[in-house]
Amino acid sequence: GQQVMQIPQYQHVQEGEDFTTYCNSSTTLSNIQWYKQRPGGHPVFLIQLVKSGEVKKQKRLTFQFGEAKKNSSLHITATQTTDVGTYFCAGLRGYSTLTFGKGTMLLVSP
Amino acid sequence: SAVISQKPSRDICQRGTSLTIQCQVDSQVTMMFWYRQQPGQSLTLIATANQGSEATYESGFVIDKFPISRPNLTFSTLTVSNMSPEDSSIYLCSVRGTGREQYFGPGTRLTVT
């Protein structure tokens, strides 16, 4: 079945440092989605990437979808304490169900 | 986006008992999804619930253990039956948006003792 791998599992940064999480699928995806889950909260949709090589920005967050539509990354510039949480990528093949990666837990120290 | 509520928000249950979790959406949706998230883990899809038909279960999940009802387009229930401590988890319902993104309810935190 479809697998979505995500690295690193955990990262601890100082406020102001950059952060990147990477997502890799075993199969070509029709789209990839990113979610953020704050501690004690539920996953919240951030963005969806559909096109090969697509890059989207949301303020300090930059999302990329690979040319082969099998990998993606989320980069946060100059992290803030409000960025704390677990970031999940989720791959969609066709119109089937989403497959979530294991997530990257981000801890930001002030 | 959809607004989703779940009841109960948390519960502590004895092994061998059952718990029914309710999910209410503020708009009519065709498909509702039930996920399980074990502590510190990712989200695992249990089943997809369509109104008017049997739920579709993912590998490793069976109807006898996780019966689902979907009586209308805004409501669904998931029952966790004959619970064991391994069922301790967060159970989340979700719906799909127009762009195939998913919106999640606040979750039900279940502890089985």
Coordinates of N, CA and C in Angstrom, one line a residue:
Chain A
G1 N 0.8 -1.2 0.0 CA 0.0 0.0 0.0 C 0.8 1.3 0.0
Q2 N 0.2 2.3 -0.2 CA 0.9 3.6 -0.2 C 1.5 3.9 1.1
Q3 N 2.7 4.4 1.1 CA 3.4 4.8 2.3 C 3.9 6.2 2.2
V4 N 3.8 7.0 3.3 CA 4.3 8.4 3.3 C 5.3 8.5 4.5
M5 N 6.6 8.7 4.1 CA 7.6 8.8 5.2 C 7.9 10.3 5.4
Q6 N 8.1 10.6 6.7 CA 8.4 12.0 7.0 C 9.6 12.1 8.0
I7 N 10.5 13.0 7.7 CA 11.7 13.2 8.6 C 11.9 14.7 8.8
P8 N 12.5 15.1 9.9 CA 12.8 14.2 11.0 C 11.6 14.0 11.9
Q9 N 11.7 13.1 12.9 CA 10.6 12.8 13.8 C 10.4 13.9 14.7
Y10 N 11.5 14.6 15.0 CA 11.5 15.6 16.1 C 12.6 16.6 15.8
Q11 N 12.3 17.9 16.1 CA 13.4 18.9 16.0 C 13.1 20.0 17.1
H12 N 14.2 20.3 17.7 CA 14.2 21.3 18.7 C 15.1 22.5 18.3
V13 N 14.5 23.7 18.1 CA 15.3 24.8 17.6 C 15.2 26.0 18.6
Q14 N 16.1 26.9 18.4 CA 16.0 28.2 19.1 C 15.1 29.1 18.3
E15 N 14.4 29.9 19.0 CA 13.6 30.9 18.3 C 14.4 31.7 17.4
G16 N 13.9 31.9 16.1 CA 14.7 32.6 15.1 C 15.4 31.7 14.2
E17 N 15.6 30.5 14.5 CA 16.3 29.5 13.6 C 15.3 29.0 12.6
D18 N 15.8 28.5 11.5 CA 14.9 27.9 10.5 C 14.6 26.5 10.8
F19 N 13.6 26.0 10.1 CA 13.1 24.6 10.3 C 12.6 24.0 9.0
T20 N 13.0 22.8 8.7 CA 12.5 22.1 7.5 C 12.1 20.7 7.9
T21 N 10.9 20.3 7.4 CA 10.5 18.9 7.5 C 10.3 18.3 6.0
Y22 N 10.6 17.1 5.9 CA 10.6 16.5 4.5 C 9.6 15.3 4.5
C23 N 9.0 15.1 3.4 CA 8.0 14.1 3.2 C 8.2 13.3 1.9
N24 N 8.2 12.0 2.0 CA 8.5 11.2 0.8 C 7.4 10.1 0.6
S25 N 6.9 10.0 -0.6 CA 5.9 9.0 -0.9 C 6.5 7.8 -1.7
S26 N 6.0 6.6 -1.5 CA 6.4 5.5 -2.3 C 5.8 5.5 -3.6
T27 N 4.7 6.3 -3.8 CA 4.0 6.3 -5.1 C 3.8 7.8 -5.5
T28 N 3.5 8.0 -6.8 CA 3.2 9.3 -7.2 C 1.8 9.8 -6.7
L29 N 1.8 11.0 -6.2 CA 0.6 11.6 -5.6 C -0.1 12.5 -6.5
S30 N -1.4 12.6 -6.3 CA -2.2 13.6 -7.1 C -2.1 14.9 -6.3
N31 N -2.1 14.9 -5.0 CA -1.7 16.1 -4.3 C -1.1 15.8 -2.9
I32 N -0.6 16.7 -2.3 CA 0.0 16.6 -1.0 C -0.6 17.7 -0.1
Q33 N -0.9 17.4 1.1 CA -1.5 18.3 2.0 C -0.6 18.4 3.3
W34 N -0.6 19.5 3.9 CA 0.1 19.7 5.2 C -0.9 20.2 6.2
Y35 N -0.7 19.6 7.4 CA -1.5 19.9 8.6 C -0.6 20.2 9.8
K36 N -1.1 21.1 10.7 CA -0.4 21.4 11.9 C -1.3 21.0 13.1
Q37 N -0.7 20.3 14.1 CA -1.4 19.9 15.3 C -0.7 20.5 16.5
R38 N -1.4 21.4 17.1 CA -0.8 22.0 18.4 C -0.9 21.0 19.5
P39 N 0.0 21.0 20.5 CA -0.2 20.1 21.6 C -1.6 20.1 22.2
G40 N -2.2 19.0 22.3 CA -3.5 18.9 22.9 C -4.6 19.2 21.9
G41 N -4.3 19.6 20.7 CA -5.3 20.0 19.7 C -5.5 19.0 18.6
H42 N -6.2 19.4 17.6 CA -6.5 18.5 16.5 C -5.8 19.0 15.3
P43 N -5.6 18.1 14.3 CA -4.9 18.6 13.1 C -5.7 19.7 12.3
V44 N -5.0 20.7 11.9 CA -5.6 21.8 11.2 C -4.9 21.9 9.8
F45 N -5.7 22.0 8.8 CA -5.3 22.0 7.4 C -4.5 23.3 7.2
L46 N -3.3 23.2 6.6 CA -2.5 24.4 6.3 C -2.6 24.7 4.8
I47 N -2.3 23.7 3.9 CA -2.2 24.0 2.5 C -2.2 22.7 1.7
Q48 N -2.5 22.8 0.4 CA -2.5 21.7 -0.5 C -1.7 22.1 -1.7
L49 N -0.9 21.1 -2.2 CA -0.1 21.3 -3.4 C -0.5 20.3 -4.4
V50 N -0.7 20.7 -5.6 CA -1.3 19.9 -6.7 C -0.3 19.7 -7.9
K51 N 0.4 20.8 -8.2 CA 1.1 20.7 -9.5 C 2.6 20.3 -9.2
S52 N 3.1 19.6 -10.2 CA 4.6 19.2 -10.1 C 5.4 20.5 -10.0
G53 N 6.3 20.5 -9.0 CA 7.2 21.6 -8.8 C 6.6 22.8 -8.1
E54 N 5.4 22.7 -7.7 CA 4.7 23.8 -7.1 C 5.4 24.3 -5.8
V55 N 5.4 25.6 -5.7 CA 5.9 26.3 -4.4 C 4.8 27.2 -4.0
K56 N 4.4 27.1 -2.7 CA 3.5 28.1 -2.1 C 4.0 28.6 -0.8
K57 N 3.7 29.9 -0.5 CA 4.1 30.5 0.7 C 3.0 31.0 1.5
Q58 N 3.1 30.9 2.8 CA 2.2 31.4 3.8 C 3.0 32.1 4.8
K59 N 3.2 33.4 4.6 CA 4.0 34.2 5.6 C 5.4 33.6 5.7
R60 N 5.8 33.1 6.8 CA 7.1 32.5 7.0 C 7.2 31.0 6.6
L61 N 6.1 30.4 6.1 CA 6.1 29.0 5.7 C 6.2 28.9 4.2
T62 N 7.1 28.0 3.8 CA 7.2 27.8 2.3 C 7.0 26.3 2.1
F63 N 6.1 25.9 1.2 CA 5.8 24.5 0.9 C 6.2 24.3 -0.5
Q64 N 6.8 23.1 -0.7 CA 7.2 22.7 -2.1 C 6.7 21.3 -2.4
F65 N 6.4 21.1 -3.7 CA 6.0 19.7 -4.1 C 7.0 19.4 -5.2
G66 N 7.6 18.2 -5.1 CA 8.6 17.8 -6.0 C 8.2 17.6 -7.4
E67 N 9.2 17.6 -8.3 CA 8.9 17.5 -9.8 C 8.2 16.2 -10.1
A68 N 8.6 15.1 -9.4 CA 8.0 13.8 -9.7 C 6.7 13.6 -8.9
K69 N 6.3 14.6 -8.1 CA 5.1 14.5 -7.3 C 5.2 13.3 -6.3
K70 N 6.4 13.1 -5.8 CA 6.5 12.0 -4.8 C 7.1 12.5 -3.5
N71 N 7.6 13.8 -3.5 CA 8.1 14.3 -2.2 C 7.7 15.8 -2.1
S72 N 7.8 16.2 -0.8 CA 7.4 17.6 -0.5 C 8.2 18.0 0.7
S73 N 8.2 19.3 0.9 CA 8.9 19.9 2.1 C 8.1 21.1 2.6
L74 N 8.3 21.3 3.9 CA 7.8 22.5 4.6 C 9.0 23.2 5.3
H75 N 9.2 24.5 4.9 CA 10.3 25.2 5.5 C 9.7 26.4 6.3
I76 N 10.1 26.6 7.5 CA 9.7 27.7 8.3 C 10.9 28.6 8.5
T77 N 10.8 29.8 8.1 CA 11.9 30.8 8.3 C 11.7 31.5 9.7
A78 N 12.8 31.6 10.4 CA 12.8 32.4 11.6 C 11.7 31.9 12.6
T79 N 11.8 30.7 13.1 CA 10.7 30.2 13.9 C 10.4 31.1 15.1
Q80 N 9.1 30.9 15.5 CA 8.6 31.6 16.7 C 8.0 30.6 17.6
T81 N 7.8 30.9 18.8 CA 7.3 29.9 19.8 C 5.9 29.5 19.4
T82 N 5.2 30.3 18.6 CA 3.8 30.0 18.2 C 3.9 28.9 17.1
D83 N 5.1 28.6 16.6 CA 5.2 27.5 15.6 C 5.2 26.1 16.2
V84 N 5.3 26.0 17.5 CA 5.4 24.7 18.2 C 4.2 23.9 17.8
G85 N 4.5 22.6 17.6 CA 3.4 21.6 17.2 C 4.0 20.5 16.4
T86 N 3.1 19.6 15.9 CA 3.5 18.6 15.1 C 3.0 18.9 13.7
Y87 N 3.9 18.8 12.7 CA 3.5 19.0 11.3 C 3.4 17.7 10.6
F88 N 2.2 17.5 10.0 CA 2.0 16.2 9.2 C 1.8 16.6 7.7
C89 N 2.5 15.7 6.9 CA 2.1 15.7 5.5 C 1.1 14.6 5.3
A90 N 0.4 14.7 4.2 CA -0.6 13.7 3.9 C -0.7 13.6 2.4
G91 N -0.6 12.4 1.9 CA -0.6 12.2 0.4 C -2.0 11.7 0.0
L92 N -2.4 12.2 -1.2 CA -3.6 11.7 -1.8 C -3.3 11.1 -3.1
R93 N -3.8 9.9 -3.4 CA -3.6 9.2 -4.7 C -5.0 9.2 -5.3
G94 N -5.1 9.8 -6.5 CA -6.4 9.9 -7.1 C -7.4 10.6 -6.2
Y95 N -8.6 10.0 -6.0 CA -9.6 10.6 -5.1 C -9.8 9.6 -4.0
S96 N -8.7 8.9 -3.6 CA -8.8 7.9 -2.5 C -8.6 8.6 -1.2
T97 N -8.3 7.8 -0.2 CA -8.1 8.4 1.1 C -6.7 8.9 1.3
L98 N -6.6 9.9 2.2 CA -5.4 10.5 2.6 C -4.5 9.5 3.4
T99 N -3.2 9.5 3.1 CA -2.3 8.7 3.9 C -1.4 9.7 4.6
F100 N -1.4 9.7 5.9 CA -0.6 10.7 6.7 C 0.8 10.1 7.0
G101 N 1.7 11.0 7.0 CA 3.1 10.7 7.5 C 3.0 10.7 9.0
K102 N 4.2 10.3 9.6 CA 4.2 10.1 11.0 C 4.3 11.5 11.8
G103 N 4.6 12.5 11.0 CA 4.7 13.8 11.6 C 6.1 14.2 12.1
T104 N 6.3 15.5 12.1 CA 7.6 16.1 12.7 C 7.1 17.0 13.9
M105 N 7.6 16.6 15.1 CA 7.3 17.5 16.2 C 8.3 18.6 16.3
L106 N 7.9 19.8 16.3 CA 8.8 21.0 16.4 C 8.6 21.6 17.8
L107 N 9.7 21.8 18.4 CA 9.8 22.5 19.7 C 10.7 23.7 19.5
V108 N 10.2 24.9 19.9 CA 10.9 26.1 19.8 C 11.2 26.7 21.1
S109 N 12.5 26.9 21.4 CA 12.8 27.5 22.7 C 13.0 29.0 22.6
P110 N 12.5 29.8 23.5 CA 12.6 31.2 23.4 C 14.0 31.7 23.6
Chain B
S1 N -14.8 26.3 5.3 CA -14.4 25.2 6.2 C -15.6 24.8 7.0
A2 N -15.6 23.5 7.5 CA -16.7 23.0 8.3 C -16.4 23.1 9.8
V3 N -17.5 23.3 10.5 CA -17.3 23.3 12.0 C -17.8 21.9 12.5
I4 N -17.0 21.2 13.2 CA -17.3 19.9 13.7 C -17.2 19.8 15.2
S5 N -18.2 19.2 15.8 CA -18.2 19.0 17.2 C -18.2 17.5 17.5
Q6 N -17.6 17.1 18.6 CA -17.6 15.7 19.0 C -18.0 15.6 20.5
K7 N -18.7 14.5 20.8 CA -19.0 14.2 22.2 C -18.7 12.7 22.4
P8 N -18.2 12.3 23.6 CA -17.7 13.2 24.6 C -16.3 13.7 24.2
S9 N -15.8 14.7 24.9 CA -14.4 15.2 24.6 C -13.4 14.2 25.2
R10 N -13.7 13.6 26.3 CA -12.9 12.6 26.9 C -13.7 11.7 27.7
D11 N -13.1 10.5 27.9 CA -13.8 9.5 28.8 C -12.8 8.5 29.3
I12 N -13.1 8.0 30.5 CA -12.3 6.9 31.1 C -13.2 5.7 31.2
C13 N -12.9 4.6 30.6 CA -13.8 3.5 30.6 C -13.2 2.2 31.1
Q14 N -14.0 1.3 31.6 CA -13.5 0.0 32.0 C -13.3 -0.9 30.8
R15 N -12.4 -1.8 30.9 CA -12.2 -2.8 29.9 C -13.5 -3.6 29.7
G16 N -13.8 -4.0 28.5 CA -15.0 -4.9 28.3 C -16.2 -4.1 28.0
T17 N -16.2 -2.8 28.3 CA -17.4 -2.0 28.0 C -17.3 -1.3 26.6
S18 N -18.3 -0.6 26.2 CA -18.3 0.1 24.9 C -18.6 1.5 25.1
L19 N -18.1 2.3 24.2 CA -18.3 3.8 24.2 C -18.7 4.2 22.8
T20 N -19.8 5.0 22.7 CA -20.2 5.6 21.4 C -19.8 7.1 21.4
I21 N -19.1 7.4 20.3 CA -18.7 8.8 20.1 C -19.6 9.4 19.0
Q22 N -20.0 10.6 19.3 CA -20.8 11.3 18.3 C -20.1 12.4 17.6
C23 N -20.4 12.6 16.4 CA -19.8 13.7 15.5 C -20.9 14.4 14.8
Q24 N -20.9 15.7 15.0 CA -21.9 16.6 14.4 C -21.2 17.7 13.5
V25 N -21.7 17.8 12.3 CA -21.1 18.8 11.4 C -22.1 19.9 11.1
D26 N -21.7 21.1 10.9 CA -22.6 22.2 10.7 C -23.1 22.4 9.3
S27 N -22.7 21.5 8.4 CA -23.2 21.5 7.0 C -23.4 20.0 6.5
Q28 N -24.1 19.9 5.5 CA -24.4 18.5 4.9 C -23.1 18.1 4.1
V29 N -22.7 16.9 4.4 CA -21.5 16.3 3.8 C -21.8 14.9 3.4
T30 N -21.2 14.5 2.2 CA -21.4 13.1 1.8 C -20.6 12.1 2.6
M31 N -19.4 12.4 2.8 CA -18.5 11.4 3.4 C -18.0 12.0 4.7
M32 N -18.0 11.2 5.7 CA -17.4 11.5 7.0 C -16.3 10.4 7.3
F33 N -15.3 10.8 8.0 CA -14.2 9.9 8.2 C -13.9 9.7 9.7
W34 N -13.5 8.6 10.1 CA -13.1 8.3 11.5 C -11.7 7.9 11.5
Y35 N -10.9 8.6 12.4 CA -9.5 8.3 12.5 C -9.2 8.0 14.0
R36 N -8.1 7.3 14.1 CA -7.5 7.0 15.5 C -6.1 7.6 15.5
Q37 N -5.8 8.2 16.6 CA -4.5 8.7 16.8 C -4.0 8.3 18.2
Q38 N -3.1 7.3 18.2 CA -2.5 6.9 19.5 C -1.5 7.9 20.0
P39 N -1.2 7.9 21.3 CA -0.4 9.0 21.8 C 0.9 9.1 21.1
G40 N 1.2 10.4 20.6 CA 2.4 10.7 20.0 C 2.6 10.1 18.6
Q41 N 1.5 9.6 18.0 CA 1.5 8.9 16.7 C 0.8 9.6 15.7
S42 N 0.8 9.1 14.5 CA 0.1 9.7 13.4 C -1.3 9.3 13.4
L43 N -2.0 9.8 12.3 CA -3.4 9.5 12.2 C -3.7 8.2 11.3
T44 N -4.5 7.3 11.8 CA -4.8 6.1 11.1 C -6.3 6.1 10.8
L45 N -6.6 6.0 9.5 CA -8.0 6.0 9.1 C -8.7 4.6 9.6
I46 N -9.8 4.8 10.3 CA -10.5 3.6 10.7 C -11.5 3.2 9.6
A47 N -12.4 4.2 9.2 CA -13.4 3.9 8.2 C -13.9 5.2 7.6
T48 N -14.6 5.0 6.5 CA -15.3 6.1 5.8 C -16.8 5.8 5.9
A49 N -17.5 6.8 6.3 CA -19.0 6.6 6.5 C -19.7 7.5 5.5
N50 N -20.5 6.8 4.6 CA -21.3 7.5 3.7 C -22.8 7.4 4.2
Q51 N -23.5 8.4 4.0 CA -24.9 8.4 4.4 C -25.7 7.4 3.5
G52 N -26.5 6.5 4.1 CA -27.3 5.6 3.4 C -26.6 4.3 2.9
S53 N -25.4 4.1 3.3 CA -24.7 2.9 3.0 C -23.8 2.4 4.1
E54 N -23.3 1.2 4.0 CA -22.4 0.6 5.0 C -21.1 1.4 5.0
A55 N -20.5 1.5 6.1 CA -19.2 2.2 6.2 C -18.2 1.3 5.6
T56 N -17.1 1.9 5.0 CA -16.0 1.2 4.4 C -14.8 1.2 5.4
Y57 N -14.4 0.0 5.8 CA -13.4 -0.1 6.9 C -12.0 -0.4 6.2
E58 N -11.0 0.2 6.9 CA -9.6 0.0 6.4 C -9.1 -1.3 7.0
S59 N -8.0 -1.7 6.4 CA -7.4 -3.0 6.8 C -7.0 -2.9 8.3
G60 N -7.4 -3.9 9.0 CA -7.1 -4.0 10.4 C -8.2 -3.5 11.3
F61 N -9.3 -3.0 10.7 CA -10.4 -2.5 11.5 C -11.7 -3.2 11.0
V62 N -12.5 -3.7 11.9 CA -13.7 -4.5 11.6 C -14.9 -3.9 12.2
I63 N -16.1 -4.1 11.5 CA -17.3 -3.6 11.9 C -17.8 -4.0 13.3
D64 N -17.5 -5.3 13.7 CA -17.9 -5.7 15.0 C -17.2 -5.0 16.1
K65 N -16.0 -4.5 15.9 CA -15.2 -3.8 16.9 C -15.6 -2.3 16.9
F66 N -15.8 -1.8 15.7 CA -16.0 -0.3 15.5 C -17.2 -0.1 14.6
P67 N -18.4 -0.4 15.1 CA -19.6 -0.1 14.4 C -19.8 1.4 14.2
I68 N -20.3 1.7 13.0 CA -20.5 3.1 12.7 C -21.9 3.3 12.2
S69 N -22.5 4.4 12.6 CA -23.8 4.8 12.1 C -23.7 6.1 11.3
R70 N -24.5 6.3 10.3 CA -24.5 7.6 9.6 C -26.0 7.8 9.2
P71 N -26.8 8.3 10.1 CA -28.2 8.4 9.9 C -28.6 9.5 9.0
N72 N -27.8 10.6 8.9 CA -28.1 11.7 8.0 C -26.8 12.4 7.5
L73 N -26.9 13.5 6.8 CA -25.8 14.1 6.2 C -25.0 15.0 7.1
T74 N -25.4 15.1 8.4 CA -24.6 16.0 9.3 C -24.2 15.3 10.6
F75 N -24.4 14.0 10.6 CA -24.2 13.3 11.9 C -23.6 11.9 11.7
S76 N -22.7 11.4 12.6 CA -22.2 10.1 12.6 C -21.8 9.7 14.0
T77 N -21.9 8.4 14.2 CA -21.4 7.9 15.5 C -20.4 6.7 15.2
L78 N -19.4 6.6 16.1 CA -18.5 5.5 16.1 C -18.5 4.9 17.5
T79 N -18.7 3.6 17.5 CA -18.7 2.8 18.8 C -17.4 2.0 18.9
V80 N -16.8 2.1 20.0 CA -15.6 1.3 20.3 C -16.1 0.2 21.2
S81 N -16.1 -1.0 20.7 CA -16.8 -2.1 21.5 C -15.8 -3.0 22.2
N82 N -16.3 -3.5 23.3 CA -15.5 -4.5 24.1 C -14.1 -4.0 24.3
M83 N -14.0 -2.8 24.9 CA -12.7 -2.1 24.9 C -11.6 -2.8 25.7
S84 N -10.4 -2.6 25.3 CA -9.2 -3.1 26.0 C -8.3 -1.9 26.1
P85 N -7.3 -1.9 27.0 CA -6.3 -0.8 27.2 C -5.7 -0.4 25.8
E86 N -5.5 -1.3 24.9 CA -4.9 -1.0 23.6 C -5.8 0.0 22.8
D87 N -7.1 0.1 23.2 CA -8.0 1.0 22.5 C -7.8 2.5 23.0
S88 N -7.0 2.7 24.0 CA -6.8 4.0 24.5 C -6.2 4.8 23.4
S89 N -6.8 5.9 23.1 CA -6.4 6.7 21.9 C -7.2 7.9 21.8
I90 N -6.9 8.8 20.9 CA -7.8 9.9 20.5 C -8.5 9.5 19.2
Y91 N -9.8 9.6 19.2 CA -10.6 9.3 18.1 C -11.2 10.6 17.5
L92 N -10.9 10.8 16.2 CA -11.2 12.0 15.5 C -12.2 11.7 14.3
C93 N -13.2 12.6 14.2 CA -14.0 12.5 13.0 C -13.5 13.7 12.1
S94 N -13.7 13.5 10.8 CA -13.4 14.6 9.8 C -14.3 14.5 8.6
V95 N -14.3 15.6 7.9 CA -15.0 15.7 6.7 C -14.1 16.3 5.6
R96 N -14.4 16.1 4.4 CA -13.6 16.6 3.3 C -14.2 17.9 2.8
G97 N -13.3 18.8 2.5 CA -13.7 20.1 2.0 C -13.8 20.0 0.5
T98 N -14.1 21.2 -0.1 CA -14.4 21.2 -1.6 C -13.1 20.9 -2.4
G99 N -12.0 21.3 -1.7 CA -10.7 21.0 -2.4 C -10.0 19.8 -2.0
R100 N -10.7 18.8 -1.4 CA -10.2 17.6 -0.9 C -9.4 17.7 0.4
E101 N -9.3 18.9 0.9 CA -8.6 19.0 2.2 C -9.6 18.4 3.3
Q102 N -9.0 18.1 4.5 CA -9.9 17.6 5.5 C -10.0 18.5 6.7
Y103 N -11.1 18.5 7.3 CA -11.4 19.3 8.5 C -11.7 18.3 9.6
F104 N -11.0 18.5 10.8 CA -11.1 17.5 11.9 C -11.9 18.1 13.0
G105 N -12.7 17.2 13.7 CA -13.3 17.6 15.0 C -12.2 17.7 16.0
P106 N -12.6 18.1 17.2 CA -11.7 18.3 18.3 C -11.2 17.0 18.9
G107 N -11.8 15.9 18.6 CA -11.3 14.6 19.1 C -12.0 14.2 20.4
T108 N -11.9 12.9 20.6 CA -12.4 12.3 21.8 C -11.2 11.5 22.4
R109 N -10.8 11.9 23.6 CA -9.7 11.2 24.2 C -10.2 10.1 25.1
L110 N -9.9 8.9 24.7 CA -10.4 7.7 25.4 C -9.3 7.0 26.2
T111 N -9.5 6.8 27.5 CA -8.6 6.0 28.3 C -9.3 4.7 28.8
V112 N -8.8 3.6 28.5 CA -9.4 2.3 29.0 C -8.5 1.7 30.1
T113 N -9.2 1.5 31.2 CA -8.5 0.9 32.4 C -8.8 -0.5 32.6

